[in-house]
Amino acid sequence: MTVFGYRLPGMSSLLIWGLLWEVVGQLDLTFFIPALSEVISTLFTVIQTSAFQVALAETAYAFLAGVFFAIVIGIPIGILMGKNRLIDEMLLPWVNVFLSAPLTALVPVLMVLFGFGMKSIIITTTLFAIWIIILNARAGVKQINRSLVEMARSFGASPVDAFTKIYFWAALPEILGGVRIGVIRAVKGVIIGQLLISIVGFGALFELYSANFLMSHFWAVLIVLFALAFTISEFLAYLERRVSYYAAKR
Amino acid sequence: MAMSQIKPALVAVPGSDIAVSTRNITKFYGYVEALRDLSLEFPRGQLTSLLGPSGCGKTTLLKIIGGLLEPTSGEVEVNGQTVTGPGPDRAFVFQDFALLPWASVMRNVAFGLEMRGVGRSEREDIAARYIKEVGLAGFEKAYPHQLSGGMRQRVGLARALSVDAQVLLMDEPFSAVDEQTRRKFQEDLLSLVQNENKTFIFVTHSIEEAVYVSDQIAILLPRPSRVSEIIRPSNFREKGVDNIRRDPEYLDIVDQIWSSLRSYVE
Ligand SMILES: Nc1ncnc2c1ncn2[C@@H]1O[C@H](COP(=O)(O)OP(=O)(O)O)[C@@H](O)[C@H]1O
Ligand SMILES: [Mg+2]
């Protein structure tokens, strides 16, 4: 952004939106929007409460477990689909259906199947993240240079070698792209899961705040969540750039 | 014309110094018959070119010898052993180099040894030696995208040399590099054939290139492909790399090959 010929640092437009928020809050138009300064001072008290820390720990646990399963199951399935016609034809329709399905509607079913606890939230998170990870790993393998595979084979590579030393790396730029989008979806999954189940993590916290009309608490926690999601996504984008040097040259 | 039929050494010990032989190879891709009943022998320690127009099945034949493709019928023998798949006795140099873009020159050159289970320090010692031999010393840590086409193919060549296979299979290795680099490559290839006791099978669609580098030229005709002629240039090789292209025999052979191929072009 440039103002009067000066280049402003990235995200300085946030300052303007923050200012607007502060003004609207100070005008006391609605109890729903407290002033930003109030929200931020609440933020610092909120993050010191044990309720918040427990919620954060539970969420982090569910998120990490969900993402972990999505990655370690999704990447090999995607690579297998890219390598094998038969497996691809068996699974691709399902992957596409689940990718575009409104997974939120599945959460109540999961609760019935797996109970009102952590397990359902982890599975929800995995279900949100895994499909795009599979599709991207598959796309990465599909575009692999055939002669790399032949090269490895001609030097006596075992199938495991080919998998770990050729397919995985050749598909890595796409895989990381899939993981980044998958992780962003996993943030949605873990929050939606908690909101619907609402007795653990931030679900419980939001329930508490909204029942007591603690709006600035509510906003403070939202800001923390948004910032966390953004940081994770930026970190993965950074990893993606690290491998982009060969992405264009395969 | 000054072309020997068969070298005396070959007559003296028939069969015993044939490194690779293909017997009655037929290859169908679906309904497309790429090779028909192709038989050919490759003398040990020599360079044999497979020469023919695009699409006549040169790559197919090379991949069958390499064990990367199965023939529909017929068989390949390397040192008297029937080929059933890729093996340590053969190494490939690829037309498009087939380098790992995410790996350094060192790792790429050592990759063949890595696949064969050679320990890291040992394989890097060997790779370093061949990197130097192909003239890439100092580029060990570079990545393929930082190298020119010619340098990339040197990496591919060093990788094939470092596994020390007896048979080198080269699929149009110089077709993706510029003309000057290609001439340098051809000279280097000649000294490689002289110094390494290896059997080279070299695919090309360039008549001049084939005549320049080959001890034996097999001319393949288009689909279904079979060997139409085998030519063994004999005299000009000893006259030194600078004189080959001016040698009357060299020019005669180029002309002769062109006249047998021209009817198949267009
Ligand atoms: N995988 C394949 N499937 C079907 N046809 C193929 C395949 N590979 C090669 N061919 C056909 O076989 C013929 C010989 O191909 P190739 O060996 O690549 O020829 P060259 O290397 O001499 O140009 C060509 O007509 C080509 O179209
Ligand atoms: Mg070819």
XYZ file of C-alpha atoms and ligand atoms in Angstrom:
544
model
C 0.000 0.000 0.000
C 1.264 3.495 -0.757
C -0.015 6.737 0.783
C 1.128 10.077 -0.668
C 3.957 8.271 -2.406
C 5.216 6.536 0.752
C 5.328 2.760 0.805
C 3.791 1.491 4.000
C 4.912 -1.801 5.502
C 2.712 -4.834 4.876
C -0.471 -5.150 6.903
C -0.451 -1.513 7.934
C -4.005 -1.399 6.649
C -4.808 -3.423 9.772
C -4.101 -0.257 11.782
C -6.927 1.522 10.007
C -9.355 -1.303 10.634
C -8.218 -1.476 14.272
C -8.802 2.265 14.611
C -12.267 1.921 13.095
C -13.030 -0.883 15.542
C -11.860 1.274 18.465
C -14.082 4.207 17.347
C -17.146 2.014 16.879
C -16.503 0.420 20.272
C -16.035 3.753 22.041
C -19.308 5.024 20.553
C -21.039 2.231 22.471
C -23.325 1.449 19.550
C -23.888 -2.164 20.587
C -22.799 -4.283 23.485
C -21.735 -6.817 20.868
C -18.710 -4.695 19.861
C -16.602 -3.535 22.784
C -13.689 -1.182 22.075
C -10.550 -2.796 20.731
C -8.460 -1.466 23.620
C -10.820 -3.162 26.060
C -10.631 -6.396 24.083
C -6.837 -6.286 24.104
C -6.570 -5.633 27.803
C -9.042 -8.497 28.349
C -6.887 -10.614 26.096
C -3.944 -10.319 28.437
C -6.003 -11.280 31.455
C -7.804 -14.064 29.576
C -4.674 -15.811 28.410
C -3.533 -16.044 32.007
C -6.657 -17.811 33.186
C -6.434 -21.541 33.559
C -9.734 -21.977 31.669
C -8.086 -20.452 28.619
C -4.887 -22.433 29.007
C -6.757 -25.692 29.362
C -8.847 -24.867 26.307
C -5.742 -23.989 24.332
C -3.950 -27.168 25.392
C -6.962 -29.335 24.526
C -7.384 -27.610 21.194
C -3.716 -27.881 20.352
C -3.823 -31.555 21.226
C -6.895 -32.239 19.081
C -5.531 -30.110 16.259
C -2.095 -31.708 16.224
C -3.489 -35.221 16.493
C -6.026 -34.535 13.737
C -3.426 -33.011 11.426
C -0.993 -35.807 12.218
C -3.462 -38.482 11.132
C -4.499 -36.482 8.072
C -0.857 -36.238 6.977
C 0.380 -39.741 7.706
C -2.727 -41.314 6.196
C -3.366 -38.766 3.455
C 0.068 -38.514 1.859
C 0.638 -42.255 1.297
C -2.921 -42.710 0.020
C -2.476 -39.798 -2.367
C 0.863 -41.148 -3.613
C -0.639 -44.621 -4.087
C -3.560 -43.151 -6.020
C -1.149 -41.256 -8.243
C 0.889 -44.393 -8.903
C -1.819 -46.992 -9.315
C -4.714 -46.709 -11.762
C -6.907 -49.241 -9.991
C -6.584 -47.703 -6.524
C -7.136 -44.310 -8.093
C -10.371 -45.339 -9.768
C -11.613 -46.941 -6.561
C -10.934 -43.970 -4.307
C -11.079 -40.810 -6.401
C -14.888 -40.451 -6.452
C -15.018 -40.708 -2.662
C -12.217 -38.232 -2.153
C -13.959 -35.743 -4.408
C -17.300 -36.248 -2.668
C -15.807 -35.699 0.779
C -13.731 -32.758 -0.371
C -16.817 -30.791 -1.308
C -19.208 -32.302 1.258
C -20.510 -30.117 4.115
C -18.561 -32.035 6.731
C -20.123 -30.046 9.567
C -23.256 -32.093 9.013
C -21.267 -35.232 9.756
C -20.179 -34.092 13.205
C -23.409 -35.174 14.968
C -23.021 -38.613 13.374
C -19.445 -38.780 14.613
C -20.641 -37.859 18.095
C -23.050 -40.741 18.050
C -20.349 -43.098 16.801
C -17.395 -41.945 18.865
C -18.896 -40.178 21.847
C -18.965 -36.569 23.038
C -15.268 -36.179 23.551
C -11.813 -35.687 22.259
C -12.007 -38.651 19.897
C -14.832 -37.121 17.865
C -13.042 -33.785 17.677
C -9.827 -35.381 16.451
C -11.702 -37.341 13.799
C -13.564 -34.220 12.716
C -10.266 -32.386 12.368
C -8.772 -35.226 10.313
C -11.857 -35.344 8.101
C -11.594 -31.640 7.394
C -7.918 -31.806 6.476
C -7.304 -35.134 4.801
C -9.078 -34.880 1.426
C -7.160 -31.956 0.019
C -3.915 -33.533 1.262
C -4.763 -36.733 -0.626
C -5.719 -34.870 -3.794
C -2.586 -32.757 -3.810
C -0.224 -35.667 -3.158
C -1.967 -37.484 -6.007
C -1.582 -34.499 -8.329
C 2.082 -34.198 -7.363
C 2.742 -37.816 -8.271
C 0.745 -37.551 -11.504
C 3.007 -34.834 -12.859
C 6.205 -36.703 -11.956
C 8.774 -36.984 -14.709
C 8.550 -40.622 -15.872
C 12.222 -40.766 -16.663
C 13.097 -40.127 -12.984
C 11.200 -43.271 -12.109
C 12.909 -45.187 -14.900
C 16.263 -43.815 -13.800
C 15.734 -45.067 -10.255
C 14.582 -48.439 -11.547
C 17.551 -48.740 -13.892
C 19.894 -48.306 -10.939
C 18.083 -51.032 -9.050
C 15.832 -49.010 -6.743
C 13.465 -51.114 -4.652
C 9.791 -50.080 -4.544
C 10.399 -48.583 -1.086
C 13.371 -46.595 -2.421
C 11.275 -45.351 -5.319
C 8.538 -44.317 -2.897
C 10.731 -42.487 -0.388
C 13.491 -41.183 -2.654
C 11.631 -40.315 -5.846
C 7.857 -40.091 -5.559
C 7.767 -38.311 -2.211
C 10.316 -35.661 -3.137
C 9.031 -35.160 -6.657
C 5.581 -34.535 -5.254
C 6.763 -32.505 -2.247
C 5.843 -29.027 -3.543
C 2.269 -30.185 -4.210
C 2.194 -32.164 -0.962
C 3.178 -29.102 1.060
C 0.588 -27.030 -0.777
C -2.007 -29.633 0.179
C -0.816 -29.752 3.785
C -1.069 -25.970 4.054
C -4.656 -25.894 2.832
C -5.398 -29.028 4.873
C -4.065 -27.403 8.030
C -6.200 -24.313 7.457
C -9.199 -26.591 7.074
C -8.113 -28.467 10.196
C -8.308 -25.230 12.192
C -11.914 -24.948 11.019
C -12.505 -28.598 11.836
C -11.144 -28.423 15.347
C -13.144 -25.282 16.182
C -16.361 -26.487 14.565
C -16.001 -29.816 16.318
C -15.550 -28.093 19.661
C -18.420 -25.706 19.085
C -20.812 -28.504 18.225
C -19.626 -30.744 21.010
C -19.025 -27.712 23.263
C -17.923 -29.412 26.419
C -14.191 -29.337 25.704
C -11.658 -26.718 24.685
C -12.764 -23.465 23.164
C -16.237 -24.831 22.641
C -16.699 -24.888 26.418
C -15.040 -21.480 26.714
C -17.282 -19.873 24.090
C -20.296 -21.443 25.728
C -19.233 -19.882 29.036
C -18.550 -16.427 27.575
C -21.694 -16.174 25.506
C -23.873 -17.433 28.325
C -22.486 -14.626 30.474
C -22.402 -11.970 27.719
C -18.625 -11.577 28.119
C -18.187 -10.026 24.708
C -14.668 -8.717 25.098
C -13.576 -12.157 26.348
C -15.210 -13.664 23.296
C -13.408 -11.309 20.915
C -10.104 -11.730 22.723
C -10.188 -15.483 22.264
C -11.213 -15.065 18.621
C -8.241 -12.781 17.995
C -5.909 -15.342 19.545
C -7.366 -18.098 17.350
C -7.169 -16.032 14.168
C -3.572 -15.080 14.924
C -2.624 -18.708 15.572
C -4.252 -19.926 12.353
C -2.572 -17.169 10.373
C 0.845 -17.920 11.866
C 0.554 -21.635 11.083
C -0.487 -20.910 7.517
C 2.368 -18.442 6.997
C 4.867 -20.936 8.392
C 3.699 -23.583 5.928
C 3.804 -21.073 3.073
C 7.411 -20.428 4.069
C 8.200 -24.166 3.885
C 6.507 -24.285 0.508
C 8.740 -21.489 -0.780
C 11.773 -23.416 0.453
C 11.069 -26.204 -2.051
C 9.789 -23.979 -4.838
C 13.294 -23.708 -6.257
C 12.826 -27.064 -7.867
C 9.065 -27.086 -8.234
C 9.279 -25.241 -11.545
C 12.153 -27.314 -12.828
C 11.064 -30.895 -12.461
C 35.022 -48.413 -50.012
C 37.364 -48.764 -47.081
C 35.190 -50.590 -44.645
C 36.249 -53.804 -43.016
C 33.587 -56.458 -42.766
C 34.456 -57.874 -39.382
C 37.467 -57.161 -37.258
C 40.038 -59.981 -37.196
C 39.865 -60.294 -33.415
C 36.172 -61.102 -33.681
C 36.793 -63.868 -36.163
C 39.471 -65.448 -34.012
C 37.239 -65.996 -30.993
C 33.725 -66.090 -32.375
C 30.991 -65.171 -29.930
C 33.174 -64.975 -26.873
C 33.617 -61.233 -26.881
C 30.064 -60.306 -27.638
C 28.978 -58.385 -24.546
C 25.321 -57.969 -25.405
C 23.142 -59.748 -27.892
C 19.488 -59.346 -28.712
C 17.712 -62.319 -30.252
C 14.556 -62.086 -32.335
C 13.155 -59.207 -30.337
C 9.579 -58.281 -31.142
C 7.800 -55.548 -29.262
C 4.173 -54.538 -29.484
C 2.682 -51.485 -27.784
C -0.931 -52.544 -27.919
C -1.487 -52.985 -31.636
C 1.565 -50.957 -32.611
C 4.457 -53.156 -33.588
C 7.546 -51.152 -32.635
C 10.182 -53.846 -33.232
C 9.996 -56.966 -35.373
C 12.300 -59.917 -35.015
C 15.337 -57.799 -34.299
C 18.658 -59.550 -33.725
C 21.874 -57.689 -33.107
C 25.219 -58.266 -31.417
C 27.255 -55.715 -29.511
C 31.011 -56.416 -29.342
C 32.671 -55.916 -25.978
C 34.710 -52.781 -25.425
C 33.266 -51.100 -28.505
C 30.712 -48.446 -29.210
C 27.714 -49.512 -31.256
C 25.282 -46.868 -32.476
C 21.622 -47.452 -33.098
C 20.832 -45.028 -35.886
C 17.468 -44.366 -37.423
C 14.726 -41.802 -37.895
C 12.551 -40.699 -34.970
C 9.932 -43.207 -33.916
C 11.713 -46.213 -35.381
C 12.106 -47.906 -31.993
C 15.630 -47.014 -30.875
C 14.566 -46.034 -27.368
C 12.358 -49.098 -27.160
C 15.277 -51.377 -28.022
C 17.570 -49.625 -25.548
C 15.013 -49.926 -22.750
C 14.543 -53.602 -23.514
C 18.312 -54.104 -23.254
C 18.270 -52.082 -20.031
C 15.545 -54.338 -18.612
C 13.153 -51.400 -18.248
C 10.757 -52.843 -20.822
C 9.864 -56.439 -21.542
C 9.952 -57.588 -25.142
C 6.783 -59.216 -26.449
C 8.987 -62.055 -27.624
C 12.693 -62.721 -28.012
C 15.431 -62.247 -25.470
C 18.439 -60.189 -24.515
C 21.674 -61.659 -23.213
C 24.321 -59.711 -21.357
C 27.522 -61.668 -20.826
C 25.632 -64.848 -21.619
C 22.962 -64.160 -18.988
C 19.369 -63.613 -20.069
C 18.089 -60.196 -19.016
C 14.997 -60.239 -16.806
C 15.176 -56.690 -15.478
C 17.593 -53.891 -14.682
C 20.934 -55.092 -13.355
C 24.270 -53.816 -12.066
C 25.963 -54.825 -15.327
C 24.176 -52.028 -17.210
C 23.886 -48.288 -16.587
C 21.692 -45.767 -18.364
C 22.364 -42.235 -19.581
C 19.077 -40.497 -20.295
C 18.166 -38.128 -23.082
C 16.548 -35.672 -20.644
C 19.314 -36.264 -18.052
C 16.859 -37.572 -15.404
C 18.550 -35.731 -12.545
C 16.921 -35.304 -9.152
C 16.132 -31.569 -9.060
C 16.117 -31.540 -5.256
C 19.546 -33.100 -4.917
C 23.043 -31.688 -5.313
C 25.433 -32.778 -8.062
C 27.203 -34.958 -5.490
C 24.030 -36.751 -4.428
C 22.901 -37.151 -8.042
C 26.183 -38.696 -9.135
C 26.213 -40.959 -6.086
C 22.553 -41.935 -6.537
C 23.253 -45.119 -8.487
C 25.650 -46.254 -5.766
C 23.134 -45.239 -3.108
C 20.550 -47.515 -4.756
C 23.098 -50.301 -4.685
C 23.564 -49.927 -0.964
C 27.076 -48.439 -0.970
C 27.763 -46.527 2.269
C 27.738 -42.776 2.206
C 31.417 -41.908 2.582
C 32.499 -44.572 0.124
C 30.001 -43.585 -2.524
C 30.841 -39.905 -2.153
C 34.532 -40.696 -2.643
C 33.732 -42.559 -5.841
C 31.309 -39.880 -7.013
C 33.865 -37.125 -6.361
C 36.331 -38.929 -8.573
C 33.886 -39.145 -11.482
C 32.677 -35.580 -10.985
C 36.277 -34.549 -11.488
C 36.655 -36.877 -14.449
C 33.742 -35.343 -16.331
C 35.099 -31.881 -15.613
C 32.668 -30.725 -12.937
C 35.087 -30.370 -10.006
C 33.922 -27.479 -7.838
C 30.252 -28.029 -8.676
C 29.656 -30.830 -6.156
C 27.255 -28.725 -4.099
C 25.439 -27.124 -7.049
C 21.876 -28.099 -7.941
C 20.823 -29.186 -11.432
C 18.854 -26.005 -12.130
C 22.041 -24.018 -11.624
C 23.843 -25.917 -14.396
C 23.736 -25.611 -18.173
C 22.323 -28.446 -20.277
C 25.783 -29.706 -21.124
C 26.847 -29.741 -17.487
C 23.681 -31.582 -16.509
C 24.428 -34.321 -18.994
C 27.944 -34.562 -17.544
C 26.279 -35.246 -14.208
C 24.184 -37.961 -15.860
C 27.303 -39.431 -17.398
C 29.241 -39.345 -14.118
C 26.342 -41.121 -12.410
C 26.373 -43.883 -15.015
C 30.159 -44.222 -14.871
C 30.378 -44.322 -11.094
C 28.401 -47.550 -10.764
C 31.084 -49.132 -12.944
C 28.721 -51.137 -15.115
C 30.229 -52.999 -18.050
C 27.584 -51.822 -20.470
C 26.611 -48.174 -20.869
C 23.270 -47.476 -22.504
C 23.017 -43.944 -23.854
C 19.745 -42.643 -25.287
C 20.468 -39.626 -27.494
C 22.551 -38.204 -24.662
C 23.725 -35.164 -26.586
C 20.533 -34.199 -28.377
C 19.502 -31.671 -25.725
C 22.798 -29.763 -25.620
C 24.063 -27.073 -27.957
C 26.215 -27.829 -30.985
C 29.608 -26.775 -29.553
C 29.052 -28.701 -26.346
C 27.908 -31.664 -28.362
C 31.156 -31.740 -30.376
C 33.175 -31.615 -27.186
C 31.059 -34.442 -25.814
C 31.671 -36.549 -28.896
C 35.435 -36.138 -28.543
C 35.229 -36.984 -24.839
C 33.135 -40.017 -25.665
C 35.797 -41.308 -28.039
C 38.475 -41.126 -25.367
C 36.081 -42.682 -22.872
C 35.576 -45.671 -25.171
C 39.339 -45.959 -25.515
C 40.173 -45.653 -21.833
C 37.324 -47.476 -20.147
C 36.942 -51.074 -21.031
C 33.200 -50.797 -21.413
C 30.640 -51.637 -24.041
C 28.709 -48.603 -25.225
C 25.301 -48.734 -26.849
C 24.575 -45.322 -28.191
C 21.286 -44.149 -29.657
C 21.298 -41.236 -32.050
C 19.354 -39.879 -34.973
C 22.343 -37.910 -36.258
C 24.222 -39.630 -39.079
C 27.387 -37.545 -38.544
C 27.381 -38.240 -34.844
C 26.990 -41.980 -35.379
C 29.814 -42.158 -37.907
C 32.051 -39.976 -35.760
C 31.813 -41.963 -32.519
C 31.003 -45.545 -33.548
C 32.939 -48.745 -34.018
C 29.757 -50.271 -35.387
C 26.596 -48.645 -36.671
C 23.293 -50.501 -36.816
C 20.833 -48.753 -39.087
C 17.229 -49.266 -38.044
C 14.388 -48.731 -40.437
C 10.968 -47.439 -39.393
C 8.202 -49.505 -37.900
C 8.134 -52.332 -37.472
C 11.782 -51.763 -37.007
C 14.533 -54.165 -37.930
C 18.247 -53.801 -38.655
C 18.677 -52.928 -42.297
C 22.432 -52.633 -42.340
C 25.480 -52.873 -40.120
C 28.408 -50.626 -40.906
C 31.846 -50.820 -39.344
C 34.000 -47.774 -39.977
C 37.584 -48.870 -39.697
C 40.380 -46.605 -40.738
C 39.834 -43.037 -39.713
C 39.658 -43.504 -35.964
C 43.430 -43.688 -35.556
C 43.971 -40.434 -37.388
C 43.042 -38.334 -34.361
C 39.866 -36.513 -33.426
C 40.806 -33.403 -35.412
C 41.009 -35.228 -38.718
C 38.007 -37.523 -38.574
C 35.516 -35.096 -40.045
C 37.754 -34.487 -43.075
C 38.553 -38.113 -43.702
C 37.302 -39.455 -47.059
C 36.047 -42.657 -45.483
C 34.102 -40.684 -42.873
C 32.468 -38.602 -45.611
C 31.758 -41.667 -47.738
C 30.026 -43.480 -44.925
C 27.917 -40.421 -44.060
C 26.850 -40.247 -47.710
C 26.148 -43.923 -47.940
C 23.967 -43.916 -44.815
C 22.089 -40.877 -46.030
C 21.321 -42.510 -49.345
C 19.889 -45.584 -47.661
C 17.834 -43.518 -45.203
C 16.588 -40.733 -47.469
C 13.774 -42.789 -48.931
C 12.308 -43.171 -45.414
C 12.251 -39.458 -44.651
C 8.812 -38.028 -45.390
N 4.609 -46.356 -24.265
C 4.260 -46.425 -25.563
N 2.993 -46.730 -25.908
C 2.629 -46.803 -27.204
N 3.449 -46.615 -28.232
C 4.730 -46.322 -27.958
C 5.204 -46.191 -26.611
N 6.513 -45.885 -26.641
C 6.849 -45.816 -27.940
N 5.786 -46.075 -28.734
C 5.786 -46.111 -30.202
O 6.767 -47.009 -30.625
C 7.517 -46.467 -31.683
C 8.991 -46.451 -31.342
O 9.206 -45.506 -30.320
P 10.646 -45.164 -29.758
O 11.302 -46.419 -29.331
O 10.494 -44.108 -28.728
O 11.356 -44.570 -31.058
P 12.700 -43.717 -31.179
O 13.415 -43.729 -29.885
O 13.462 -44.389 -32.294
O 12.291 -42.339 -31.605
C 6.966 -45.084 -31.970
O 6.127 -45.149 -33.082
C 6.160 -44.749 -30.754
O 5.036 -44.002 -31.099
Mg 13.930 -42.096 -28.630
